[in-house]
Amino acid sequence: MLTLKRFATLAASYGADLDRWPEDIRGEANELLAASPEARALLEQARTLDTALVGNAVWQLGEQEAALVRLRIGVASRIADTAGLKPAQRPSWRLDLRWLGMAAGSGLAVAAGLAIGVLDVPAASSPDIVQIMFQPAPIDILAE
Amino acid sequence: MVVRLTLGPSGAGRDRVARAVMDSPRLYGEASDPELLHWSAGGDRRAFGEVVTRHGPFALRVAARLVADTHTAEDLVQEAMVRAWSQAANFDPRRARFATWLYRIVVNLCIDHRRRVQPEPLPDNFDPVDTTPAADEALAASQRRAALAKALGDLPVRQRAAMTLVYDEGLSGAEAAQILGVSTKAVERLLARARGTLRGRLLAGGPGQEMEAC
């Protein structure tokens, strides 16, 4: 049986949205809400803070996608380094990666890839520059 | 006289079949996390590329909320991914979900970074004033967002991590506890303390009044 004290503790932690509460206790929480004005008041108090917490976006539109592109490139490069690939087999990183990321975020990822080099892209699949860079096969890179 | 029957292709034929099986394209997008990590442990960098694609967005969002800036967040997530690559052979799927294992690396790197680096205060001109008549509402919203970001950024890092995982990423308390390496009750305490602090910072009416879990 969910007590009012435990209900208050959960509201203090998880706020007013019962979807955040432990799944096995939501049924009892709803029952208590139906029966107890104190429980309803606790939830309303929690809701005021929940409202203030909305709007905490970290990435602006497109920025996260650009960051993911940079992440994939950066990881591919470091993994290639640890694999001991010969220089001719490794992707060239002379371009500033943040420029590449911003270009990707503005929808110019393909153009950026063409600026990096000529890649062996399978005809049947859409060109994924970073996926190619994860391949162990040698990659011909145009000099800057 | 004994007759030995050889079933299937022999010699070079068997080798061709074996190569065909080995060379058959792996369906990285459909593979499970344990499969991808198993292939990665064998040196398959395309498999790990899928890992990065699949889990990178979550890792980036969490890291960006835990450290001072998004560039640092990217660096830390990259480091976490490289560590996951180097440790792929040591991951035991019977002991933990891969996502839990990976996100724990991310969160721990972020926590360590926060503890090493004192975050810089927001500059005085962080939120430049727009004096156009129609900007009042936008200004108020901008100020609220800035106040929220500041209040969240000032939280102790473990409280910030708990808030990020549960409130921003929608994990359960139990899932957040696995990533943070603590009990579910401990996560609830972190959340309650964070909410209490935030209530005092963001809402009118004085210090937080919410009960803390015992």
XYZ file of C-alpha atoms in Angstrom:
358
model
C 0.000 0.000 0.000
C 1.516 3.319 -1.084
C 1.639 5.739 1.817
C 1.293 9.486 1.519
C 4.829 9.869 2.842
C 6.220 7.608 0.132
C 4.068 9.419 -2.436
C 5.571 12.735 -1.341
C 9.074 11.316 -1.622
C 8.418 10.098 -5.134
C 6.863 13.405 -6.155
C 9.899 15.228 -4.781
C 12.158 13.056 -6.944
C 10.252 12.399 -10.129
C 7.912 15.359 -10.303
C 4.316 15.333 -11.446
C 4.640 13.145 -14.521
C 3.778 9.631 -13.361
C 5.494 8.212 -16.448
C 8.762 9.010 -14.695
C 7.733 7.156 -11.569
C 8.698 3.497 -11.054
C 6.390 1.465 -13.245
C 5.340 -0.924 -10.503
C 3.999 1.871 -8.336
C 2.023 3.947 -10.804
C -1.208 2.064 -10.271
C -1.112 2.677 -6.535
C -0.146 6.289 -7.133
C -3.226 6.814 -9.284
C -5.410 5.205 -6.650
C -3.999 7.488 -3.985
C -4.488 10.523 -6.197
C -8.127 9.622 -6.656
C -8.654 9.224 -2.931
C -6.424 11.872 -1.363
C -6.598 15.664 -1.744
C -3.186 15.883 -0.049
C -1.663 13.678 -2.745
C -3.215 15.842 -5.427
C -1.817 18.967 -3.795
C 1.661 17.417 -3.638
C 1.501 16.614 -7.323
C 0.413 20.138 -8.217
C 3.288 21.561 -6.212
C 5.684 19.311 -8.112
C 4.088 20.349 -11.398
C 5.005 24.017 -10.911
C 8.679 23.107 -10.923
C 8.219 20.697 -13.828
C 6.898 23.583 -15.902
C 9.937 25.684 -15.073
C 12.232 22.858 -16.182
C 10.864 22.718 -19.711
C 12.936 24.248 -22.491
C 16.360 22.929 -21.612
C 17.473 22.247 -25.137
C 21.223 21.916 -25.496
C 21.621 21.635 -29.239
C 20.072 24.011 -31.716
C 18.466 22.619 -34.837
C 21.040 20.774 -36.905
C 23.840 21.163 -34.363
C 23.470 17.699 -32.915
C 23.543 16.119 -36.342
C 26.698 18.049 -37.141
C 28.223 16.981 -33.843
C 27.415 13.350 -34.646
C 29.210 13.657 -37.980
C 32.261 15.087 -36.238
C 32.074 12.351 -33.622
C 32.015 9.591 -36.210
C 34.925 11.110 -38.095
C 36.949 11.664 -34.951
C 36.381 8.151 -33.648
C 37.166 6.624 -37.044
C 40.431 8.522 -37.166
C 41.534 7.535 -33.683
C 40.574 3.914 -34.256
C 42.534 3.928 -37.494
C 45.517 5.330 -35.614
C 45.350 2.564 -33.027
C 45.045 -0.036 -35.791
C 48.363 1.135 -37.146
C 47.174 1.824 -40.646
C 49.762 3.179 -43.032
C 49.364 6.904 -43.743
C 48.079 6.275 -47.273
C 45.265 4.182 -45.866
C 44.080 6.657 -43.273
C 41.581 9.416 -43.874
C 43.147 12.843 -44.081
C 42.168 15.176 -41.284
C 43.679 18.407 -42.452
C 40.332 20.045 -42.844
C 38.985 21.667 -39.710
C 36.435 19.195 -38.456
C 34.179 21.855 -37.058
C 33.853 23.408 -40.497
C 32.896 19.985 -41.774
C 30.421 19.616 -38.994
C 28.838 22.978 -39.659
C 28.672 22.156 -43.349
C 26.964 18.889 -42.523
C 24.536 20.682 -40.280
C 23.573 23.008 -43.075
C 22.983 20.153 -45.481
C 26.283 20.302 -47.307
C 27.667 16.977 -46.047
C 27.982 15.508 -49.520
C 29.791 18.570 -50.837
C 32.152 18.433 -47.868
C 32.848 14.796 -48.586
C 33.710 15.560 -52.175
C 36.072 18.237 -50.898
C 37.806 15.660 -48.720
C 38.556 13.167 -51.420
C 37.454 10.530 -53.850
C 35.819 7.659 -52.031
C 34.989 4.199 -53.213
C 31.232 4.293 -52.792
C 29.210 1.178 -53.525
C 26.817 1.985 -56.341
C 23.834 0.358 -54.679
C 23.996 2.353 -51.468
C 23.658 6.047 -50.774
C 27.038 7.660 -50.120
C 27.845 7.701 -46.440
C 31.153 9.430 -46.115
C 31.765 8.491 -42.533
C 30.739 4.856 -43.062
C 33.358 4.611 -45.807
C 35.927 6.022 -43.425
C 35.249 3.162 -41.007
C 36.160 0.657 -43.739
C 39.583 -0.921 -43.452
C 40.148 -0.821 -47.213
C 42.591 1.744 -48.564
C 41.021 5.085 -49.434
C 42.393 7.374 -52.083
C 42.520 10.873 -50.698
C 43.059 13.863 -52.892
C 45.714 16.190 -51.570
C 44.303 19.435 -50.347
C 37.183 -51.957 -48.921
C 36.165 -48.757 -47.258
C 34.580 -46.034 -49.325
C 34.819 -42.645 -47.902
C 32.092 -40.269 -49.024
C 32.785 -36.562 -48.944
C 29.650 -34.477 -48.612
C 29.568 -30.976 -49.967
C 32.383 -29.175 -51.773
C 35.845 -30.451 -51.173
C 39.186 -28.728 -50.741
C 39.203 -25.529 -52.717
C 35.412 -25.652 -52.909
C 35.127 -25.625 -49.126
C 37.491 -22.695 -49.012
C 35.334 -20.811 -51.497
C 32.229 -21.480 -49.434
C 33.985 -20.386 -46.261
C 35.145 -17.177 -47.904
C 31.653 -16.548 -49.235
C 30.233 -16.871 -45.713
C 32.940 -14.675 -44.288
C 32.584 -12.143 -47.079
C 28.769 -12.003 -46.913
C 27.855 -8.490 -45.936
C 27.104 -7.997 -42.283
C 23.807 -6.240 -41.680
C 25.191 -3.680 -39.278
C 22.002 -1.664 -39.043
C 20.022 -4.724 -37.992
C 22.602 -6.236 -35.676
C 22.142 -6.171 -31.936
C 24.502 -4.215 -29.729
C 26.249 -7.394 -28.468
C 26.756 -8.531 -32.063
C 28.205 -5.191 -33.075
C 30.539 -5.203 -30.125
C 31.581 -8.782 -30.804
C 32.467 -7.833 -34.365
C 34.205 -4.710 -33.122
C 36.294 -6.829 -30.771
C 37.426 -8.715 -33.841
C 38.594 -5.488 -35.460
C 35.518 -4.698 -37.554
C 35.545 -0.927 -37.586
C 32.373 -0.678 -39.643
C 30.586 -2.479 -36.854
C 31.876 0.069 -34.400
C 30.844 2.831 -36.754
C 27.290 1.582 -36.350
C 27.774 1.676 -32.584
C 28.800 5.309 -32.789
C 25.856 6.161 -35.033
C 23.389 4.334 -32.832
C 24.530 5.619 -29.452
C 26.268 8.858 -30.330
C 23.187 11.104 -30.130
C 22.290 10.036 -26.606
C 25.896 10.280 -25.463
C 26.279 13.761 -26.966
C 23.085 15.052 -25.375
C 23.999 13.730 -21.946
C 27.567 15.003 -22.113
C 26.471 18.432 -23.324
C 24.282 18.802 -20.269
C 26.973 17.735 -17.853
C 29.907 19.855 -18.974
C 30.368 23.528 -19.617
C 30.243 23.541 -23.401
C 29.330 21.390 -26.348
C 32.883 21.252 -27.739
C 34.125 19.681 -24.523
C 31.155 17.338 -24.607
C 32.129 16.178 -28.076
C 35.715 15.565 -26.973
C 34.592 13.537 -23.980
C 32.152 11.429 -25.969
C 34.836 10.756 -28.556
C 37.151 9.604 -25.776
C 34.398 7.395 -24.363
C 33.804 5.786 -27.753
C 37.507 5.107 -28.269
C 37.700 3.522 -24.835
C 34.683 1.380 -25.660
C 36.427 0.266 -28.867
C 39.600 -0.660 -27.001
C 37.619 -2.503 -24.319
C 35.194 -4.227 -26.681
C 36.794 -7.623 -26.122
C 36.305 -7.267 -22.359
C 32.589 -6.484 -22.489
C 30.423 -9.293 -21.128
C 26.794 -8.967 -22.282
C 25.717 -11.280 -19.478
C 26.741 -8.716 -16.882
C 25.260 -5.527 -18.322
C 23.494 -4.039 -21.290
C 25.943 -2.500 -23.709
C 24.182 0.876 -23.632
C 24.420 0.970 -19.838
C 28.115 0.104 -20.039
C 28.840 2.751 -22.674
C 26.821 5.520 -21.072
C 28.523 4.848 -17.757
C 31.871 5.531 -19.445
C 30.455 8.787 -20.851
C 28.964 9.941 -17.561
C 32.081 9.061 -15.568
C 34.303 10.984 -17.982
C 32.004 13.972 -17.686
C 31.920 13.773 -13.904
C 35.708 13.542 -13.765
C 35.993 16.511 -16.107
C 33.595 18.626 -14.039
C 35.528 17.858 -10.897
C 38.797 18.915 -12.512
C 37.586 22.068 -14.187
C 35.898 24.929 -12.435
C 33.147 26.112 -14.767
C 33.442 29.720 -15.889
C 30.629 32.049 -14.891
C 28.459 33.402 -17.645
C 29.838 36.694 -18.987
C 27.974 39.922 -18.233
C 26.918 40.277 -21.876
C 25.756 36.689 -22.137
C 22.241 37.731 -22.897
C 22.449 41.044 -24.786
C 19.363 43.206 -24.463
C 17.186 43.755 -27.512
C 15.505 47.121 -27.126
C 13.009 46.738 -29.989
C 9.435 47.130 -28.727
C 8.327 43.669 -29.832
C 11.143 41.891 -28.013
C 9.787 41.906 -24.452
C 8.254 38.461 -24.598
C 11.224 36.993 -26.402
C 13.511 38.626 -23.865
C 11.580 37.160 -20.959
C 11.718 33.696 -22.519
C 15.412 34.087 -23.197
C 16.030 35.155 -19.626
C 14.092 32.170 -18.330
C 16.136 29.819 -20.491
C 19.350 31.440 -19.322
C 18.291 31.191 -15.695
C 17.376 27.528 -16.173
C 20.681 26.750 -17.874
C 22.606 28.526 -15.128
C 20.696 26.811 -12.346
C 21.151 23.389 -13.926
C 24.815 24.059 -14.604
C 25.417 25.025 -10.990
C 24.062 21.748 -9.651
C 26.580 19.259 -8.266
C 27.558 17.065 -11.168
C 25.988 13.852 -9.896
C 22.677 15.610 -9.308
C 22.974 17.082 -12.786
C 23.658 13.638 -14.180
C 20.603 12.163 -12.465
C 18.409 14.983 -13.759
C 19.772 14.591 -17.273
C 19.231 10.857 -17.417
C 15.731 10.854 -15.926
C 14.237 14.184 -16.971
C 15.992 14.921 -20.235
C 16.536 11.420 -21.587
C 13.513 9.694 -20.096
C 15.309 6.851 -18.361
C 13.732 5.210 -15.359
C 15.259 5.693 -11.948
C 16.503 2.112 -12.088
C 18.154 2.613 -15.482
C 19.790 5.836 -14.332
C 21.018 4.022 -11.236
C 22.755 1.391 -13.372
C 24.534 4.031 -15.401
C 25.573 5.996 -12.337
C 26.583 2.889 -10.452
C 24.343 3.607 -7.485
C 21.064 2.315 -6.065
C 17.683 3.487 -7.267
C 17.088 5.096 -3.878
C 20.320 7.025 -4.285
C 19.114 8.326 -7.638
C 15.863 9.426 -6.038
C 17.822 11.307 -3.387
C 19.921 13.000 -6.065
C 16.784 14.014 -7.947
C 15.049 15.324 -4.844
C 18.058 17.421 -3.847
C 18.391 18.776 -7.362
C 14.716 19.671 -7.529
C 14.899 21.351 -4.158
C 17.784 23.521 -5.296
C 16.134 24.321 -8.608
C 12.873 25.262 -6.950
C 14.702 27.802 -4.827
C 16.535 29.227 -7.830
C 13.765 29.278 -10.390
C 10.504 29.790 -8.584
C 9.357 32.733 -6.533
C 8.642 32.040 -2.900
C 11.961 31.304 -1.348
C 13.927 28.135 -0.696
C 12.812 24.738 -1.938
C 10.136 23.072 0.122
C 10.107 19.632 -1.453
C 10.757 16.726 0.823
C 13.960 14.847 0.311
C 13.957 11.094 0.264
C 15.480 9.607 3.404
